[in-house]
XYZ file of C-alpha atoms in Angstrom:
676
model
C -85.469 -45.687 -30.434
C -85.540 -45.278 -26.729
C -84.677 -41.630 -25.832
C -82.969 -42.675 -22.649
C -80.424 -44.788 -24.607
C -79.489 -41.812 -26.888
C -78.865 -39.620 -23.878
C -76.571 -42.223 -22.318
C -74.551 -42.659 -25.542
C -73.937 -38.884 -25.883
C -72.792 -38.400 -22.346
C -70.544 -41.473 -22.017
C -67.297 -39.726 -23.387
C -67.703 -36.912 -20.863
C -68.077 -39.399 -18.092
C -64.929 -41.174 -19.301
C -62.978 -37.931 -19.310
C -64.184 -37.082 -15.836
C -63.218 -40.477 -14.531
C -59.689 -40.171 -16.014
C -59.198 -36.464 -15.237
C -56.189 -37.118 -12.931
C -54.121 -38.574 -15.788
C -55.055 -35.701 -18.035
C -53.950 -33.114 -15.435
C -50.722 -35.014 -14.895
C -49.979 -35.014 -18.600
C -50.516 -31.286 -18.835
C -48.231 -30.686 -15.837
C -45.442 -32.838 -17.259
C -45.656 -31.099 -20.603
C -45.439 -27.619 -19.065
C -42.499 -28.655 -16.880
C -40.590 -30.034 -19.867
C -41.221 -26.820 -21.784
C -39.894 -24.674 -18.915
C -36.772 -26.825 -18.574
C -36.055 -26.562 -22.287
C -36.373 -22.781 -22.115
C -33.949 -22.562 -19.167
C -31.356 -24.780 -20.877
C -31.674 -22.785 -24.077
C -31.138 -19.411 -22.336
C -28.198 -20.776 -20.334
C -26.478 -21.912 -23.514
C -27.080 -18.531 -25.151
C -25.642 -16.673 -22.159
C -22.578 -18.950 -22.116
C -21.933 -18.230 -25.793
C -22.201 -14.476 -25.158
C -19.732 -14.634 -22.283
C -17.229 -16.527 -24.432
C -17.527 -13.918 -27.153
C -16.841 -11.068 -24.644
C -14.057 -12.305 -22.338
C -13.552 -9.093 -20.306
C -15.916 -6.571 -18.718
C -17.772 -4.530 -19.669
C -20.276 -6.926 -21.257
C -23.421 -6.065 -23.204
C -26.546 -6.791 -21.199
C -30.103 -6.472 -22.453
C -32.428 -4.586 -20.116
C -35.955 -3.891 -21.342
C -34.711 -3.844 -24.928
C -31.866 -1.367 -24.193
C -28.150 -2.056 -23.996
C -26.391 -1.087 -20.754
C -22.735 -1.521 -19.733
C -21.800 -3.485 -16.655
C -19.791 -1.267 -14.297
C -16.093 -1.919 -14.244
C -14.499 -2.373 -10.827
C -12.398 0.669 -9.944
C -9.450 -0.034 -7.668
C -7.781 3.376 -7.970
C -9.868 6.450 -8.693
C -6.965 8.886 -8.792
C -3.782 10.127 -7.164
C -3.336 13.120 -4.888
C 0.195 14.430 -4.537
C 0.845 16.532 -1.445
C 4.079 18.455 -1.097
C 5.804 20.483 1.588
C 8.643 22.427 0.054
C 11.012 25.198 1.127
C 13.271 25.671 -1.913
C 10.937 24.213 -4.532
C 12.513 20.766 -4.903
C 9.548 18.844 -3.501
C 7.185 20.925 -5.627
C 9.203 20.059 -8.732
C 9.129 16.371 -7.838
C 5.348 16.620 -7.456
C 5.048 17.937 -11.013
C 7.273 15.170 -12.398
C 5.318 12.494 -10.546
C 2.003 13.939 -11.739
C 3.116 13.622 -15.377
C 4.024 9.976 -14.821
C 0.652 9.272 -13.162
C -1.257 10.923 -16.026
C 0.433 8.506 -18.435
C -1.652 5.806 -16.737
C -4.854 7.697 -17.581
C -5.489 8.439 -13.919
C -6.757 11.764 -12.543
C -4.094 13.538 -10.513
C -4.093 16.558 -8.219
C -1.090 18.454 -6.844
C -1.736 20.005 -3.429
C 0.409 22.400 -1.419
C 0.169 21.295 2.219
C 0.077 24.946 3.248
C -3.318 25.254 1.580
C -4.681 21.895 2.763
C -6.934 21.498 5.784
C -6.598 17.982 7.264
C -9.451 18.646 9.703
C -11.892 18.956 6.824
C -10.545 16.737 4.093
C -8.142 14.009 5.225
C -10.917 11.708 6.446
C -12.418 11.821 2.927
C -9.507 9.738 1.649
C -10.733 6.733 3.637
C -13.412 6.013 1.037
C -12.153 7.939 -1.990
C -10.101 5.090 -3.539
C -7.348 7.645 -4.125
C -3.709 6.957 -3.492
C -2.173 9.822 -1.525
C 1.498 10.617 -2.029
C 3.365 12.848 0.414
C 6.572 14.541 -0.736
C 7.922 16.247 2.361
C 11.253 17.895 3.056
C 13.100 18.093 6.349
C 14.209 21.614 7.175
C 16.361 23.156 9.903
C 16.854 21.062 13.056
C 14.645 18.279 11.764
C 11.567 20.482 11.518
C 9.065 20.456 8.650
C 9.117 23.222 6.084
C 6.961 26.241 6.777
C 4.351 25.094 4.269
C 3.990 21.675 5.925
C 4.299 22.793 9.542
C 0.581 22.889 10.338
C -0.169 19.606 8.581
C 2.611 17.826 10.503
C 1.512 19.340 13.805
C -2.083 18.245 13.211
C -1.021 14.754 12.172
C 1.245 14.306 15.190
C -1.447 15.353 17.653
C -4.137 13.264 15.964
C -1.931 10.161 16.041
C -1.634 10.360 19.836
C -5.167 11.590 20.542
C -7.397 8.782 21.827
C -10.435 10.443 20.240
C -9.102 9.651 16.768
C -7.852 6.145 17.411
C -5.967 3.532 15.453
C -8.653 3.121 12.795
C -9.382 6.781 12.015
C -7.764 6.608 8.557
C -8.409 2.923 7.944
C -9.016 2.566 4.217
C -6.745 5.414 3.182
C -3.799 4.385 0.983
C -0.595 6.376 0.962
C 3.086 6.519 0.088
C 5.772 8.851 1.402
C 8.950 10.201 -0.156
C 11.152 12.262 2.123
C 13.741 14.845 1.134
C 16.729 15.369 3.408
C 20.478 15.558 3.784
C 22.383 12.749 5.496
C 25.082 15.229 6.488
C 22.679 16.030 9.323
C 22.611 12.473 10.580
C 20.623 13.120 13.760
C 17.520 14.196 11.864
C 18.022 12.901 8.339
C 14.614 12.678 6.661
C 12.937 13.055 10.046
C 9.801 14.690 8.635
C 9.249 11.966 6.052
C 9.709 9.294 8.705
C 7.300 11.037 11.057
C 4.576 11.593 8.447
C 4.851 7.940 7.475
C 4.663 6.854 11.122
C 1.744 9.128 12.068
C -0.369 8.040 9.100
C 0.349 4.420 9.998
C -0.627 5.039 13.630
C -3.994 6.403 12.436
C -4.694 3.221 10.497
C -3.791 4.292 6.956
C -2.414 1.608 4.603
C 1.078 2.063 3.177
C 1.087 0.902 -0.460
C 4.882 0.807 -0.719
C 7.991 1.437 1.326
C 9.007 4.981 2.144
C 11.517 6.629 -0.173
C 14.392 8.738 1.117
C 16.074 11.328 -1.063
C 19.539 12.468 -0.010
C 21.028 15.827 -1.017
C 24.484 14.534 -0.034
C 25.728 13.190 -3.388
C 28.447 11.180 -1.658
C 26.034 9.177 0.484
C 23.020 9.227 -1.842
C 22.072 5.713 -2.954
C 21.747 6.752 -6.569
C 24.187 9.657 -6.735
C 21.789 12.576 -6.185
C 18.446 13.390 -4.645
C 16.943 13.616 -8.135
C 18.176 10.111 -8.937
C 16.832 8.863 -5.604
C 13.437 10.245 -6.502
C 13.472 8.794 -10.026
C 14.220 5.332 -8.652
C 11.403 5.622 -6.099
C 9.036 7.047 -8.723
C 9.637 4.059 -11.009
C 8.715 1.662 -8.215
C 5.673 3.733 -7.311
C 4.339 3.800 -10.883
C 4.806 0.036 -11.105
C 2.940 -0.385 -7.831
C 0.197 1.947 -9.046
C -0.284 -0.140 -12.189
C -0.674 -3.242 -10.024
C -3.197 -1.458 -7.818
C -5.193 -0.435 -10.884
C -5.621 -4.110 -11.667
C -6.586 -4.954 -8.104
C -3.277 -6.641 -7.403
C -0.981 -6.261 -4.431
C 2.466 -6.012 -5.859
C 5.312 -5.372 -3.466
C 3.077 -3.397 -1.172
C 3.754 -2.728 2.464
C 1.164 -4.347 4.705
C 1.288 -1.412 7.031
C 2.603 -3.543 9.873
C 6.063 -2.033 9.985
C 6.205 1.381 11.562
C 9.303 2.575 9.732
C 7.828 1.994 6.298
C 10.939 0.274 4.994
C 9.578 -3.226 4.509
C 10.006 -4.864 1.108
C 8.171 -7.815 -0.394
C 10.203 -10.305 -2.347
C 7.392 -12.311 -3.914
C 4.768 -11.042 -6.312
C 1.460 -10.438 -4.607
C 2.810 -10.910 -1.113
C 3.231 -8.550 1.797
C 6.311 -9.232 3.881
C 8.428 -7.263 6.284
C 11.864 -6.015 5.384
C 14.889 -8.222 5.810
C 16.607 -8.054 9.126
C 13.149 -7.897 10.652
C 14.300 -9.005 14.078
C 15.428 -5.478 14.872
C 12.341 -4.050 13.168
C 10.060 -6.324 15.189
C 11.630 -5.064 18.378
C 11.092 -1.468 17.317
C 7.511 -2.190 16.330
C 6.812 -3.953 19.609
C 8.339 -1.100 21.562
C 6.334 1.503 19.671
C 3.022 -0.277 19.859
C 3.364 -1.278 23.478
C 4.889 1.971 24.693
C 2.881 3.572 27.446
C 2.095 7.125 26.470
C -0.097 9.541 28.405
C -3.137 10.844 26.639
C -4.812 14.207 26.984
C -7.411 14.038 29.718
C -9.835 16.799 29.041
C -12.330 15.810 31.651
C -14.981 18.093 30.222
C -14.367 17.456 26.551
C -16.771 15.449 24.504
C -15.241 13.902 21.481
C -16.871 15.277 18.382
C -17.866 12.209 16.464
C -18.624 8.535 16.670
C -16.354 6.237 18.604
C -13.660 5.046 16.261
C -12.257 2.496 18.686
C -13.103 -1.138 18.298
C -11.551 -2.481 21.490
C -14.542 -1.933 23.739
C -17.894 -0.210 23.710
C -17.739 2.677 26.171
C -20.383 5.269 26.917
C -19.400 8.536 28.576
C -20.377 12.171 28.357
C -16.924 12.654 26.863
C -15.576 9.566 25.110
C -13.298 7.597 27.397
C -11.518 6.210 24.424
C -9.617 2.963 24.018
C -8.665 0.471 26.600
C -10.031 -2.041 29.078
C -8.259 -5.345 28.521
C -5.031 -3.837 27.211
C -4.862 -1.275 29.988
C -5.681 -3.786 32.714
C -2.783 -5.907 31.541
C -0.489 -2.888 31.589
C -1.685 -1.972 35.073
C -0.955 -5.406 36.457
C 2.543 -5.369 35.014
C 3.186 -1.862 36.296
C 1.926 -2.716 39.775
C 4.267 -5.679 39.962
C 7.183 -3.475 39.021
C 6.173 -0.825 41.524
C 5.814 -3.341 44.306
C 9.259 -4.728 43.568
C 10.865 -1.296 43.558
C 8.986 -0.183 46.664
C 7.599 2.976 45.084
C 4.457 2.921 47.171
C 6.408 2.336 50.363
C 8.589 5.337 49.701
C 7.068 8.382 51.344
C 8.451 10.714 48.702
C 11.616 11.952 50.392
C 15.167 11.831 49.111
C 18.239 10.776 51.052
C 18.479 14.194 52.737
C 14.892 13.975 53.960
C 13.644 16.676 51.565
C 10.420 16.255 49.628
C 10.870 15.129 46.058
C 9.530 16.745 42.923
C 6.339 15.156 41.618
C 7.514 15.403 38.018
C 10.262 12.843 37.526
C 12.525 12.958 34.445
C 10.657 10.009 32.919
C 7.279 11.651 33.516
C 8.534 14.941 32.110
C 9.725 13.245 28.958
C 6.467 11.326 28.481
C 4.153 14.305 29.051
C 6.273 16.720 27.021
C 6.149 14.280 24.138
C 2.364 14.493 24.258
C 2.302 18.281 24.070
C 1.972 19.103 27.768
C 3.695 22.268 28.935
C 4.948 21.424 32.422
C 5.145 24.046 35.143
C 7.431 23.844 38.133
C 7.485 20.489 39.896
C 3.840 19.381 39.816
C 1.676 21.420 37.398
C 0.910 21.474 33.703
C -1.108 23.078 30.913
C -2.157 21.821 27.489
C -4.067 23.239 24.562
C -7.507 21.650 24.249
C -8.601 20.419 20.813
C -11.739 22.545 21.100
C -9.617 25.630 21.688
C -7.915 24.912 18.383
C -11.256 24.256 16.725
C -12.843 27.510 17.814
C -9.741 29.504 16.870
C -10.394 28.309 13.352
C -13.986 29.507 13.302
C -15.503 26.140 14.171
C -17.513 24.748 17.023
C -16.445 24.673 20.637
C -16.862 21.884 23.158
C -20.241 21.038 24.650
C -19.653 23.647 27.363
C -20.016 26.289 24.672
C -23.581 25.209 23.991
C -24.440 24.296 27.572
C -22.807 27.067 29.547
C -21.676 29.744 27.115
C -17.943 29.104 27.455
C -15.812 30.516 24.651
C -13.591 27.546 23.950
C -10.881 29.603 22.253
C -10.469 31.570 25.502
C -10.391 28.532 27.791
C -7.161 27.341 29.436
C -6.935 23.722 30.511
C -4.527 23.190 33.371
C -3.924 21.460 36.687
C -1.922 22.353 39.803
C -1.529 18.640 40.603
C -0.593 15.838 38.243
C -1.119 13.292 41.026
C -4.287 11.275 41.603
C -5.703 9.000 44.314
C -7.235 6.526 41.841
C -5.897 4.140 39.222
C -9.007 3.925 37.051
C -9.258 1.125 34.522
C -10.290 3.602 31.846
C -7.418 6.031 32.516
C -6.261 7.234 29.095
C -2.928 8.275 30.604
C -2.037 4.591 31.139
C -1.167 5.458 34.756
C 2.010 7.332 33.964
C 1.002 10.075 36.396
C 1.939 9.675 40.089
C -0.542 8.454 42.670
C -0.946 9.015 46.385
C -3.442 9.581 49.189
C -1.837 12.774 50.472
C 0.434 15.547 49.297
C 3.993 14.315 49.797
C 5.941 16.265 47.192
C 7.600 19.630 46.883
C 5.069 22.439 46.539
C 5.178 25.418 44.176
C 3.443 28.683 44.928
C 0.111 29.372 43.182
C 1.271 32.773 41.862
C 4.065 31.117 39.900
C 1.803 28.328 38.651
C -0.845 30.706 37.321
C 1.683 33.069 35.752
C 3.474 30.299 33.881
C 0.232 28.537 32.971
C -1.084 31.670 31.261
C 2.256 32.347 29.565
C 2.535 28.782 28.260
C -1.081 28.848 27.105
C -0.503 32.095 25.225
C 2.663 30.730 23.620
C 0.706 27.738 22.344
C -1.964 30.075 20.960
C 0.749 32.079 19.177
C 1.749 28.963 17.258
C -1.576 29.209 15.429
C -0.779 32.549 13.873
C -0.964 32.097 10.127
C -2.405 28.576 10.327
C -5.001 28.020 7.580
C -8.512 28.841 8.766
C -7.569 30.661 11.971
C -9.788 33.717 12.420
C -7.888 36.918 13.214
C -10.471 38.136 15.718
C -10.529 34.813 17.551
C -6.759 34.650 17.591
C -6.648 38.020 19.342
C -9.380 36.981 21.788
C -7.609 33.701 22.472
C -4.614 35.560 23.884
C -6.777 36.641 26.822
C -7.757 33.731 29.075
C -11.357 33.987 30.243
C -12.029 30.465 31.524
C -9.906 27.873 33.311
C -10.739 24.165 33.245
C -8.950 22.522 36.175
C -9.289 19.097 34.652
C -6.197 18.368 32.623
C -4.791 15.447 34.571
C -4.624 14.213 38.157
C -6.625 15.552 41.100
C -6.365 19.372 41.326
C -8.120 19.511 44.694
C -5.139 17.659 46.220
C -2.982 20.773 45.791
C -2.708 22.257 49.323
C -3.012 25.828 48.024
C -5.981 25.207 45.752
C -8.026 27.970 47.397
C -5.295 30.525 46.857
C -5.005 29.413 43.266
C -8.766 29.834 42.747
C -8.654 33.271 44.341
C -5.917 34.329 41.905
C -7.986 33.075 38.975
C -10.985 35.115 40.060
C -8.857 38.208 40.659
C -7.772 37.902 37.026
C -11.459 37.666 36.009
C -11.012 34.057 34.938
C -13.891 31.666 35.630
C -13.113 28.347 37.304
C -14.342 24.859 36.371
C -12.879 22.294 38.757
C -13.187 18.506 38.523
C -12.671 16.128 41.452
C -12.819 12.335 41.752
C -14.781 12.385 45.023
C -12.116 11.048 47.379
C -11.400 14.243 49.329
C -14.598 15.273 51.155
C -12.845 17.637 53.594
C -11.216 19.518 50.728
C -14.595 19.816 48.989
C -16.184 21.225 52.140
C -13.343 23.734 52.562
C -13.258 24.693 48.907
C -13.925 28.341 48.184
C -16.645 29.166 45.624
C -15.850 28.091 42.095
C -17.832 28.946 38.993
C -18.767 25.288 38.541
C -17.727 22.228 40.540
C -17.728 18.796 38.875
C -17.639 15.433 40.619
C -16.800 12.307 38.636
C -19.336 9.608 39.500
C -17.724 6.539 37.961
C -19.888 3.945 39.681
C -22.909 3.680 41.961
C -21.994 0.767 44.241
C -19.022 0.028 46.443
C -18.110 -3.059 44.464
C -18.186 -1.422 41.063
C -16.350 1.694 42.286
C -13.544 -0.460 43.624
C -13.440 -2.413 40.393
C -13.490 0.635 38.099
C -11.659 3.429 39.933
C -9.298 1.185 41.908
C -8.917 3.843 44.636
C -5.930 3.909 46.974
C -7.948 4.812 50.068
C -9.169 1.859 52.110
C -12.277 3.809 53.148
C -12.876 4.891 49.564
C -16.651 4.261 49.614
C -17.302 6.373 52.681
C -15.103 9.100 51.237
C -17.076 8.908 48.026
C -20.422 9.281 49.812
C -19.085 12.059 52.056
C -17.837 13.902 48.991
C -21.302 13.806 47.442
C -22.825 15.057 50.691
C -20.284 17.877 50.746
C -21.276 18.683 47.192
C -24.932 18.998 48.215
C -23.959 21.676 50.742
C -22.268 23.858 48.132
C -24.332 26.849 47.078
C -22.609 27.373 43.729
C -23.184 25.397 40.551
C -22.452 21.676 40.816
C -22.352 18.898 38.238
C -22.357 15.110 38.290
C -20.084 13.772 35.606
C -21.327 10.229 34.997
C -18.944 7.691 33.548
C -20.752 4.691 32.087
C -18.673 1.743 30.921
C -20.438 -1.067 29.115
C -20.419 -4.382 31.017
C -19.107 -2.615 34.119
C -21.661 -0.228 35.576
C -24.475 0.607 33.157
C -26.986 -1.704 34.849
C -26.964 0.138 38.180
C -29.514 2.799 37.283
C -31.448 2.678 40.550
C -28.244 3.054 42.557
C -27.273 6.030 40.396
C -30.630 7.631 41.147
C -29.954 7.339 44.879
C -26.589 9.027 44.454
C -28.246 11.874 42.569
C -30.537 12.490 45.546
C -27.538 12.352 47.879
C -25.466 15.012 46.104
C -28.361 16.982 44.601
C -26.295 18.415 41.727
C -27.526 21.329 39.657
C -26.661 19.439 36.505
C -26.220 15.920 35.365
C -26.429 17.219 31.893
C -29.041 19.948 32.291
C -31.301 20.729 35.254
C -32.318 24.393 35.529
C -35.602 25.036 33.790
C -37.532 28.057 35.044
C -40.908 29.172 33.751
C -40.649 26.732 30.864
C -37.235 28.083 29.798
C -33.758 26.616 30.156
C -31.256 28.587 32.258
C -27.999 26.702 31.771
C -25.697 29.531 30.740
C -23.537 31.527 33.128
C -23.473 35.271 33.658
C -19.709 35.443 34.026
C -19.572 39.152 34.809
C -22.129 38.671 37.576
C -20.118 35.771 38.992
C -17.013 37.961 39.184
C -19.020 40.621 41.028
C -20.366 38.062 43.494
C -16.984 36.480 44.148
C -15.521 39.927 44.810
C -18.283 40.630 47.334
C -17.569 37.247 48.920
C -13.873 38.048 49.267
C -14.498 41.576 50.564
C -16.797 40.221 53.277
C -14.277 37.615 54.361
C -16.567 34.837 53.220
C -19.579 35.917 55.229
C -21.575 37.060 52.222
C -22.458 33.945 50.296
C -24.250 33.450 47.020
C -25.956 30.603 45.189
C -25.982 29.176 41.688
C -29.211 30.987 40.840
C -27.546 34.342 41.453
C -25.364 34.104 38.351
C -27.284 31.881 35.951
C -28.332 33.116 32.511
C -30.980 32.086 29.997
C -29.836 29.558 27.415
C -29.916 31.146 23.943
C -32.431 29.762 21.501
C -29.829 28.426 19.072
C -28.280 26.198 21.779
C -31.510 24.342 22.542
C -32.157 20.879 21.184
C -34.483 20.983 18.194
C -34.335 24.785 17.875
C -36.056 26.072 14.747
C -33.823 27.792 12.205
C -30.818 26.800 14.341
C -30.939 30.103 16.183
C -30.451 32.317 13.150
C -31.400 35.942 13.468
C -33.007 37.430 10.352
C -30.321 40.128 10.467
C -27.467 37.633 10.536
C -25.068 37.758 7.623
C -24.255 34.574 5.772
C -20.924 34.496 7.604
C -22.660 34.735 10.988
C -25.091 31.965 10.064
C -22.208 29.769 8.972
C -20.380 30.323 12.245
C -23.510 29.525 14.263
C -24.003 26.321 12.311
C -20.433 25.287 13.041
C -20.804 26.188 16.687
C -23.847 23.967 17.027
C -22.546 21.072 14.977
C -19.261 21.112 16.861
C -20.917 20.534 20.236
């Protein structure tokens, strides 16, 4: 046999396999694919059978051989019942309601509003999934009970403070039951109505209509206040059961301010019947122009809660833009028709008129302003309140050593020469290019400003968290921020007013809008002079500040030049508004060179150390020497500067704690830093 033939016969099957290898690979691939598909179908059928056998969550799931429970969706995690009671009725209702809530196997807490700190805890309810119930009584003259007084005061101020905004409590769910007596018709259930309204204004969601208990058995809907409460409680428990299931049963959508809307279809949210009148009230309330606190040195202490526009400022400029511009246009049309700008401010007898009109007085008083005479005002700053309670002060505490609880915010002139688009007062204050009103004397203004400030401090006596030592210190004014509203430098006797401040050993922090260069040049020394730099070009300044002066740009530049000539401490207060002026950085740099301020935020750094604080005692000595010399002996900013403490520096190790500090001192320092 030929060996070559045997070799060919043995190798021929391998050659055949090699030649047909594509079909073999394809067969393997098809087989594997079919096997995978069968496995998927089999597992899908098994899972479907398991789901049918367990119709509701939780379901058993296998994870690495262990059984775990799928989390059940929680729509209500618990109920918090807050009460403000004088005679104990609201407290008793809270106990009764708590027993009914516990029957639903829900955690419940009963909280006396006197012991509750809304600053610390109310914001927690936004994400807590709790339902908060407020049982609040109306006491004498429509006022809250003593136990609920602080909570109501805080809520009222927060609801009108632009730094909180309309979405501050968005996510919080609440219901209100008020206790009152309809015999006092003018303020029947006023506190309950107000609490309901203020929570709504802060963005909280009303889960059901407000209840009103009436002590007058003749007029009570159900024959007694107890029966009124039982009827409301029944509806609330029913609503709570629906919320537990993730339903919306007869809930108020939060769109009606009065809290009296009712839904008439299951799962729907409708306004109450007779809504035409309610719509008018709602429109009036939401569109009403109300002045807002204008602390021109305050920085808001948290992230911007407004969603209308993105605004960047050293102190949050708050809401606005489109809404305010619309309001301004409408207001201007009305003013032009009535000839307000053509009127030179004199009455029929030729006498100068008061700057504060009845309408302005009503609007500002409603916002907590204490008005003085015919053109001045004072208001308690939020940081003053914060520091009274042992918390942080405004940024000036860290930057310059100001004790916020001893700082008085005031103005001798409510008028302004600009109509800025970002004005949080909605242009309710008067405007003008010169002083054309009656004028009060500076001695009276200062005296009443201090007295009003002290009276507002006194209201904090006994408020939860207020420190006794800070309360006593707060009664003595040490600093004055002339920045409340308007243009203080317009006041013809501003120099006399400053002199009186310094004679009382009160430091002065004055803010101007850079439209009065002559007044800046003639201004006597102040502790620190601020100029608002709202734009860096003529076009953007006109667009943003909307000044009344025709030569506004030259006045602006001359004001900055006048600032450069001042020897005392000066500050540029930049106002940056997104899509308006943030792209003009080079122009801003040129303005900085023109005015040469000591601070934009911080400037003094000597020998590698920051010197931003103020030696206030030394300033008072220097100003006295200046006065005694008739103004011939001048002094500069460097003469009364002080080293910035270690704890106030950015990135300071150990947050400035001294090894000898007590735990209480360390806690206060932490709050001081975090509050700035």
